[in-house]
mmCIF file of C-alpha atoms and ligand atoms in Angstrom:
data_model
loop_
_atom_site.group_PDB
_atom_site.id
_atom_site.type_symbol
_atom_site.label_atom_id
_atom_site.label_comp_id
_atom_site.label_asym_id
_atom_site.label_seq_id
_atom_site.Cartn_x
_atom_site.Cartn_y
_atom_site.Cartn_z
ATOM 1 C CA MET A 1 125.660 110.056 93.390
ATOM 2 C CA SER A 2 126.893 110.954 96.843
ATOM 3 C CA ASN A 3 125.572 108.832 99.653
ATOM 4 C CA PRO A 4 122.738 110.866 101.189
ATOM 5 C CA SER A 5 122.895 108.886 104.428
ATOM 6 C CA THR A 6 126.416 109.916 105.305
ATOM 7 C CA THR A 7 126.614 113.574 104.317
ATOM 8 C CA ASP A 8 128.359 115.683 106.950
ATOM 9 C CA ASN A 9 128.242 112.905 109.553
ATOM 10 C CA VAL A 10 124.484 112.830 109.479
ATOM 11 C CA VAL A 11 123.044 109.394 110.295
ATOM 12 C CA VAL A 12 119.801 108.116 108.796
ATOM 13 C CA VAL A 13 117.908 105.170 110.266
ATOM 14 C CA ALA A 14 115.337 103.823 107.782
ATOM 15 C CA VAL A 15 112.270 102.006 109.127
ATOM 16 C CA ASP A 16 109.814 100.485 106.641
ATOM 17 C CA GLY A 17 106.892 98.108 106.898
ATOM 18 C CA PRO A 18 103.208 97.592 106.181
ATOM 19 C CA ALA A 19 100.309 99.543 107.697
ATOM 20 C CA ALA A 20 100.037 99.496 111.494
ATOM 21 C CA SER A 21 103.210 97.453 111.930
ATOM 22 C CA GLY A 22 104.295 99.760 114.755
ATOM 23 C CA LYS A 23 106.677 101.894 112.693
ATOM 24 C CA SER A 24 105.541 105.221 114.116
ATOM 25 C CA THR A 25 105.636 104.384 117.810
ATOM 26 C CA VAL A 26 108.879 102.396 117.541
ATOM 27 C CA SER A 27 110.600 105.022 115.373
ATOM 28 C CA ARG A 28 109.555 107.801 117.714
ATOM 29 C CA ALA A 29 110.926 105.891 120.714
ATOM 30 C CA LEU A 30 114.146 105.054 118.866
ATOM 31 C CA ALA A 31 114.642 108.680 117.795
ATOM 32 C CA ARG A 32 114.259 109.720 121.425
ATOM 33 C CA MET A 33 116.867 107.144 122.531
ATOM 34 C CA LEU A 34 119.314 108.336 119.878
ATOM 35 C CA GLY A 35 118.554 112.055 120.223
ATOM 36 C CA TYR A 36 117.667 112.230 116.505
ATOM 37 C CA ASN A 37 114.752 113.866 114.733
ATOM 38 C CA TYR A 38 111.785 111.639 113.896
ATOM 39 C CA VAL A 39 110.188 111.812 110.451
ATOM 40 C CA ASP A 40 106.856 110.150 109.601
ATOM 41 C CA THR A 41 106.703 110.121 105.783
ATOM 42 C CA GLY A 42 103.255 108.499 105.820
ATOM 43 C CA ALA A 43 101.985 111.715 107.423
ATOM 44 C CA MET A 44 103.282 113.605 104.369
ATOM 45 C CA TYR A 45 101.334 111.435 101.897
ATOM 46 C CA ARG A 46 98.348 111.704 104.205
ATOM 47 C CA ALA A 47 98.648 115.519 104.355
ATOM 48 C CA ILE A 48 98.640 115.780 100.544
ATOM 49 C CA THR A 49 95.575 113.502 100.447
ATOM 50 C CA TRP A 50 93.862 115.534 103.166
ATOM 51 C CA LYS A 51 94.520 118.774 101.257
ATOM 52 C CA ALA A 52 93.183 117.341 97.991
ATOM 53 C CA LEU A 53 90.005 116.163 99.731
ATOM 54 C CA GLU A 54 89.610 119.547 101.486
ATOM 55 C CA GLU A 55 89.803 121.276 98.121
ATOM 56 C CA GLY A 56 87.311 118.891 96.553
ATOM 57 C CA ILE A 57 89.923 117.608 94.102
ATOM 58 C CA ASP A 58 89.266 114.256 92.441
ATOM 59 C CA VAL A 59 91.993 112.126 94.045
ATOM 60 C CA GLU A 60 91.742 109.572 91.236
ATOM 61 C CA ASP A 61 92.792 112.270 88.753
ATOM 62 C CA PRO A 62 96.610 112.526 88.705
ATOM 63 C CA ILE A 63 96.592 115.733 86.654
ATOM 64 C CA ALA A 64 94.465 117.543 89.239
ATOM 65 C CA VAL A 65 96.525 116.187 92.145
ATOM 66 C CA ILE A 66 99.823 117.092 90.510
ATOM 67 C CA ALA A 67 98.579 120.609 89.704
ATOM 68 C CA MET A 68 97.706 120.982 93.385
ATOM 69 C CA ILE A 69 101.050 119.705 94.645
ATOM 70 C CA HIS A 70 102.861 122.260 92.496
ATOM 71 C CA ARG A 71 100.539 125.048 93.640
ATOM 72 C CA ILE A 72 100.857 124.523 97.402
ATOM 73 C CA LYS A 73 103.839 125.567 99.483
ATOM 74 C CA ILE A 74 105.397 122.759 101.515
ATOM 75 C CA THR A 75 107.543 123.690 104.509
ATOM 76 C CA PHE A 76 108.736 121.914 107.641
ATOM 77 C CA GLU A 77 109.111 122.710 111.292
ATOM 78 C CA ILE A 78 110.691 120.641 114.043
ATOM 79 C CA VAL A 79 108.619 120.399 117.202
ATOM 80 C CA ASP A 80 109.878 118.259 120.061
ATOM 81 C CA HIS A 81 112.372 116.515 117.715
ATOM 82 C CA GLN A 82 109.612 115.619 115.253
ATOM 83 C CA ALA A 83 109.439 116.965 111.710
ATOM 84 C CA ARG A 84 106.033 118.381 110.796
ATOM 85 C CA MET A 85 105.022 119.103 107.238
ATOM 86 C CA LEU A 86 103.041 122.299 106.759
ATOM 87 C CA ILE A 87 100.923 123.034 103.705
ATOM 88 C CA ASP A 88 100.657 126.750 102.971
ATOM 89 C CA GLY A 89 101.830 127.323 106.540
ATOM 90 C CA PHE A 90 99.174 125.065 108.083
ATOM 91 C CA TYR A 91 99.801 121.850 110.042
ATOM 92 C CA PRO A 92 96.773 119.540 109.648
ATOM 93 C CA GLY A 93 97.627 117.392 112.716
ATOM 94 C CA ASP A 94 95.413 114.406 113.444
ATOM 95 C CA ALA A 95 92.970 115.311 110.646
ATOM 96 C CA VAL A 96 95.237 113.296 108.321
ATOM 97 C CA ARG A 97 94.456 110.108 110.271
ATOM 98 C CA LYS A 98 90.690 110.231 109.684
ATOM 99 C CA PRO A 99 89.268 107.226 107.798
ATOM 100 C CA HIS A 100 88.255 109.206 104.665
ATOM 101 C CA VAL A 101 91.913 110.236 104.229
ATOM 102 C CA THR A 102 93.183 106.731 105.023
ATOM 103 C CA GLU A 103 90.938 105.219 102.334
ATOM 104 C CA LYS A 104 92.427 107.453 99.610
ATOM 105 C CA VAL A 105 96.061 107.888 100.635
ATOM 106 C CA SER A 106 97.387 104.818 98.784
ATOM 107 C CA THR A 107 95.851 106.090 95.537
ATOM 108 C CA ILE A 108 97.698 109.394 95.820
ATOM 109 C CA ALA A 109 100.886 107.703 97.065
ATOM 110 C CA ALA A 110 100.967 105.592 93.878
ATOM 111 C CA MET A 111 101.391 108.711 91.697
ATOM 112 C CA PRO A 112 105.062 108.985 90.626
ATOM 113 C CA GLU A 113 105.074 112.816 90.523
ATOM 114 C CA VAL A 114 103.696 113.032 94.066
ATOM 115 C CA ARG A 115 106.407 110.653 95.249
ATOM 116 C CA HIS A 116 109.077 112.594 93.392
ATOM 117 C CA VAL A 117 108.172 115.862 95.127
ATOM 118 C CA LEU A 118 107.897 114.325 98.603
ATOM 119 C CA VAL A 119 111.105 112.273 98.295
ATOM 120 C CA GLN A 120 113.057 115.470 97.505
ATOM 121 C CA HIS A 121 111.662 117.037 100.679
ATOM 122 C CA GLN A 122 112.407 113.896 102.716
ATOM 123 C CA ARG A 123 116.048 113.877 101.578
ATOM 124 C CA SER A 124 116.387 117.575 102.343
ATOM 125 C CA LEU A 125 115.541 116.961 106.010
ATOM 126 C CA THR A 126 119.047 115.639 106.656
ATOM 127 C CA LYS A 127 120.155 119.255 106.706
ATOM 128 C CA LEU A 128 118.437 119.464 110.104
ATOM 129 C CA GLY A 129 120.584 116.629 111.503
ATOM 130 C CA SER A 130 120.462 112.876 112.009
ATOM 131 C CA LEU A 131 117.070 111.251 111.790
ATOM 132 C CA VAL A 132 114.909 108.190 112.121
ATOM 133 C CA MET A 133 112.622 108.149 109.092
ATOM 134 C CA GLU A 134 109.757 105.710 108.668
ATOM 135 C CA GLY A 135 107.602 104.813 105.692
ATOM 136 C CA ARG A 136 107.370 102.327 102.831
ATOM 137 C CA ASP A 137 110.366 103.166 100.622
ATOM 138 C CA ILE A 138 112.924 104.727 102.949
ATOM 139 C CA GLY A 139 115.476 101.901 102.730
ATOM 140 C CA THR A 140 114.755 101.141 99.069
ATOM 141 C CA VAL A 141 114.428 104.591 97.474
ATOM 142 C CA VAL A 142 114.813 107.587 99.778
ATOM 143 C CA PHE A 143 118.063 106.569 101.513
ATOM 144 C CA PRO A 144 119.157 103.301 99.860
ATOM 145 C CA ASN A 145 122.753 103.783 100.999
ATOM 146 C CA THR A 146 122.137 104.016 104.705
ATOM 147 C CA PRO A 147 123.554 100.985 106.524
ATOM 148 C CA TYR A 148 120.783 101.226 109.132
ATOM 149 C CA LYS A 149 117.674 99.696 107.593
ATOM 150 C CA PHE A 150 114.796 97.923 109.319
ATOM 151 C CA TYR A 151 111.594 96.299 108.160
ATOM 152 C CA LEU A 152 108.920 95.821 110.813
ATOM 153 C CA GLU A 153 106.052 93.401 110.524
ATOM 154 C CA ALA A 154 103.369 91.860 112.724
ATOM 155 C CA SER A 155 100.466 89.468 112.229
ATOM 156 C CA PRO A 156 97.301 90.866 110.555
ATOM 157 C CA GLU A 157 95.360 90.338 113.806
ATOM 158 C CA VAL A 158 97.857 92.247 115.924
ATOM 159 C CA ARG A 159 98.039 95.070 113.392
ATOM 160 C CA ALA A 160 94.236 95.356 113.241
ATOM 161 C CA ARG A 161 94.054 95.419 117.037
ATOM 162 C CA ARG A 162 96.686 98.164 117.237
ATOM 163 C CA ARG A 163 94.964 100.279 114.594
ATOM 164 C CA LYS A 164 91.551 99.858 116.227
ATOM 165 C CA ARG A 165 93.082 101.131 119.474
ATOM 166 C CA ASP A 166 94.582 104.153 117.650
ATOM 167 C CA LEU A 167 91.187 104.947 116.159
ATOM 168 C CA GLU A 168 89.450 104.571 119.515
ATOM 169 C CA ALA A 169 91.916 107.051 121.009
ATOM 170 C CA MET A 170 90.686 109.500 118.352
ATOM 171 C CA LYS A 171 87.052 108.629 119.283
ATOM 172 C CA ILE A 172 86.524 106.838 115.968
ATOM 173 C CA ASP A 173 84.507 103.653 116.196
ATOM 174 C CA ALA A 174 85.417 100.781 113.874
ATOM 175 C CA SER A 175 84.989 97.011 113.882
ATOM 176 C CA GLN A 176 88.074 94.821 114.146
ATOM 177 C CA GLU A 177 87.100 93.092 110.868
ATOM 178 C CA GLY A 178 86.572 96.423 109.080
ATOM 179 C CA VAL A 179 89.970 97.684 110.230
ATOM 180 C CA LYS A 180 91.649 94.448 109.150
ATOM 181 C CA GLU A 181 90.122 94.691 105.670
ATOM 182 C CA SER A 182 91.126 98.329 105.325
ATOM 183 C CA LEU A 183 94.745 97.489 106.264
ATOM 184 C CA GLN A 184 94.759 94.616 103.768
ATOM 185 C CA ARG A 185 93.409 96.831 100.964
ATOM 186 C CA ARG A 186 96.108 99.411 101.606
ATOM 187 C CA ASP A 187 98.926 96.845 101.876
ATOM 188 C CA LYS A 188 97.825 95.360 98.552
ATOM 189 C CA LYS A 189 97.953 98.757 96.850
ATOM 190 C CA ASP A 190 101.258 99.701 98.495
ATOM 191 C CA THR A 191 103.014 96.456 97.538
ATOM 192 C CA GLY A 192 101.446 96.237 94.082
ATOM 193 C CA ARG A 193 102.147 99.730 92.735
ATOM 194 C CA SER A 194 104.797 100.140 90.060
ATOM 195 C CA THR A 195 106.622 103.133 91.600
ATOM 196 C CA SER A 196 108.489 102.470 94.857
ATOM 197 C CA PRO A 197 106.367 99.540 96.041
ATOM 198 C CA LEU A 198 106.612 98.438 99.659
ATOM 199 C CA GLN A 199 109.302 95.774 99.822
ATOM 200 C CA ILE A 200 112.087 94.686 102.116
ATOM 201 C CA ALA A 201 115.155 96.774 101.305
ATOM 202 C CA LEU A 202 118.382 95.030 100.443
ATOM 203 C CA GLY A 203 120.318 94.557 103.681
ATOM 204 C CA ALA A 204 117.375 95.426 105.938
ATOM 205 C CA THR A 205 116.927 93.665 109.273
ATOM 206 C CA VAL A 206 113.426 92.205 109.437
ATOM 207 C CA ILE A 207 111.725 92.268 112.833
ATOM 208 C CA GLU A 208 108.454 90.496 113.567
ATOM 209 C CA ASN A 209 107.146 92.464 116.520
ATOM 210 C CA SER A 210 103.741 90.882 117.279
ATOM 211 C CA ASN A 211 105.001 89.925 120.740
ATOM 212 C CA LEU A 212 107.251 92.890 121.458
ATOM 213 C CA SER A 213 106.396 96.046 123.360
ATOM 214 C CA VAL A 214 107.319 99.394 121.800
ATOM 215 C CA GLU A 215 110.267 99.795 124.171
ATOM 216 C CA GLU A 216 111.502 96.251 123.525
ATOM 217 C CA ASN A 217 111.239 96.727 119.782
ATOM 218 C CA ALA A 218 113.048 100.088 119.858
ATOM 219 C CA LYS A 219 115.777 98.517 121.990
ATOM 220 C CA VAL A 220 116.256 95.702 119.431
ATOM 221 C CA LEU A 221 116.803 98.350 116.740
ATOM 222 C CA LEU A 222 119.138 100.330 118.978
ATOM 223 C CA ASP A 223 121.252 97.234 119.708
ATOM 224 C CA HIS A 224 121.514 96.448 115.982
ATOM 225 C CA ILE A 225 122.546 100.016 115.206
ATOM 226 C CA ARG A 226 125.206 100.002 117.923
ATOM 227 C CA GLN A 227 126.603 96.620 116.860
ATOM 228 C CA GLN A 228 126.682 97.631 113.233
ATOM 229 C CA GLY A 229 128.205 100.992 114.079
ATOM 230 C CA GLN A 230 130.945 99.299 116.094
ATOM 231 C CA ARG A 231 131.695 96.967 113.193
ATOM 232 C CA ARG A 232 131.917 99.960 110.905
ATOM 233 C CA GLY A 233 134.024 101.733 113.494
ATOM 234 C CA SER A 234 131.990 104.890 113.174
ATOM 235 C CA PHE A 235 128.744 104.956 115.114
ATOM 236 C CA GLY A 236 128.886 106.933 118.318
ATOM 237 C CA VAL A 237 130.946 109.714 116.801
ATOM 238 C CA GLY A 238 128.125 110.807 114.531
ATOM 239 C CA GLY A 239 129.244 109.232 111.265
ATOM 240 C CA ALA A 240 127.470 106.411 109.472
HETATM 241 O O1 CDP B 1 100.398 104.587 109.864
HETATM 242 P P1 CDP B 1 100.014 103.642 108.771
HETATM 243 O O2 CDP B 1 100.786 102.401 108.870
HETATM 244 O O3 CDP B 1 98.559 103.476 108.638
HETATM 245 O O4 CDP B 1 100.405 104.287 107.385
HETATM 246 P P2 CDP B 1 101.258 105.581 107.123
HETATM 247 O O5 CDP B 1 102.682 105.301 107.449
HETATM 248 O O6 CDP B 1 100.598 106.759 107.755
HETATM 249 O O7 CDP B 1 101.168 105.714 105.539
HETATM 250 C C1 CDP B 1 99.961 106.005 104.888
HETATM 251 C C2 CDP B 1 100.081 105.631 103.427
HETATM 252 O O8 CDP B 1 101.027 106.504 102.801
HETATM 253 C C3 CDP B 1 100.574 104.227 103.112
HETATM 254 O O9 CDP B 1 99.531 103.285 103.092
HETATM 255 C C4 CDP B 1 101.188 104.416 101.732
HETATM 256 O O10 CDP B 1 100.216 104.370 100.718
HETATM 257 C C5 CDP B 1 101.734 105.826 101.789
HETATM 258 N N1 CDP B 1 103.184 105.897 102.043
HETATM 259 C C6 CDP B 1 104.038 105.690 100.997
HETATM 260 O O11 CDP B 1 103.601 105.360 99.906
HETATM 261 N N2 CDP B 1 105.375 105.859 101.161
HETATM 262 C C7 CDP B 1 105.880 106.201 102.349
HETATM 263 N N3 CDP B 1 107.200 106.387 102.469
HETATM 264 C C8 CDP B 1 105.033 106.382 103.446
HETATM 265 C C9 CDP B 1 103.666 106.205 103.279
#
């Protein structure tokens, strides 16, 4: 198999970690620093879940979900250096972050056929250029050959606080304890599933970011990438 992280001098930075570990904000900031596209793969699993719920499909029924995923048309657009997944030409936006979607997304994300379809799309995004991609299986499954792999984590309290703040920004009220339990439930499902479970990829740099700001955390990643690129004698000229 050719190395999908190095095709045509395209660089892939893989960022994985549990729920609310800061992957999205840090990856977005890092992509901006590098001038790469930013890809949130969690938003893709969320969009499929959102669509299934919109259509009244039983999300516990893999046959119904798989039939839907083969029926819909998935396309992408890049807006402000961020990849957006459209379903039948529609971008669901923040609707995918609502609690009823969040509660079901790990069920749908555990279905191997769903993962197979989305992973193909995720790999295809390298044709649009270098990218920072975040999720649960980017360093382990989607781009296992990229030399730039990170695993972010933070304490359960810090993660619950961050997620509560995100929800408040969307005018959704939730207790700190409720948010913490919801994150724990999802982490358990994501690490315990048999297909592409959340785990630290071989060779990944693990960063505990409970006490780091977004900018500080992104800078730590950037420094690692630069150092590693210099060692490899390639980063800075586009190649990985
Ligand atoms: O933002 P948050 O940390 O809450 O999660 P997310 O990145 O939006 O991902 C939502 C869910 O999608 C996760 O809990 C996983 O079940 C699933 N997911 C996955 O299985 N594989 C990925 N590469 C990304 C997300």
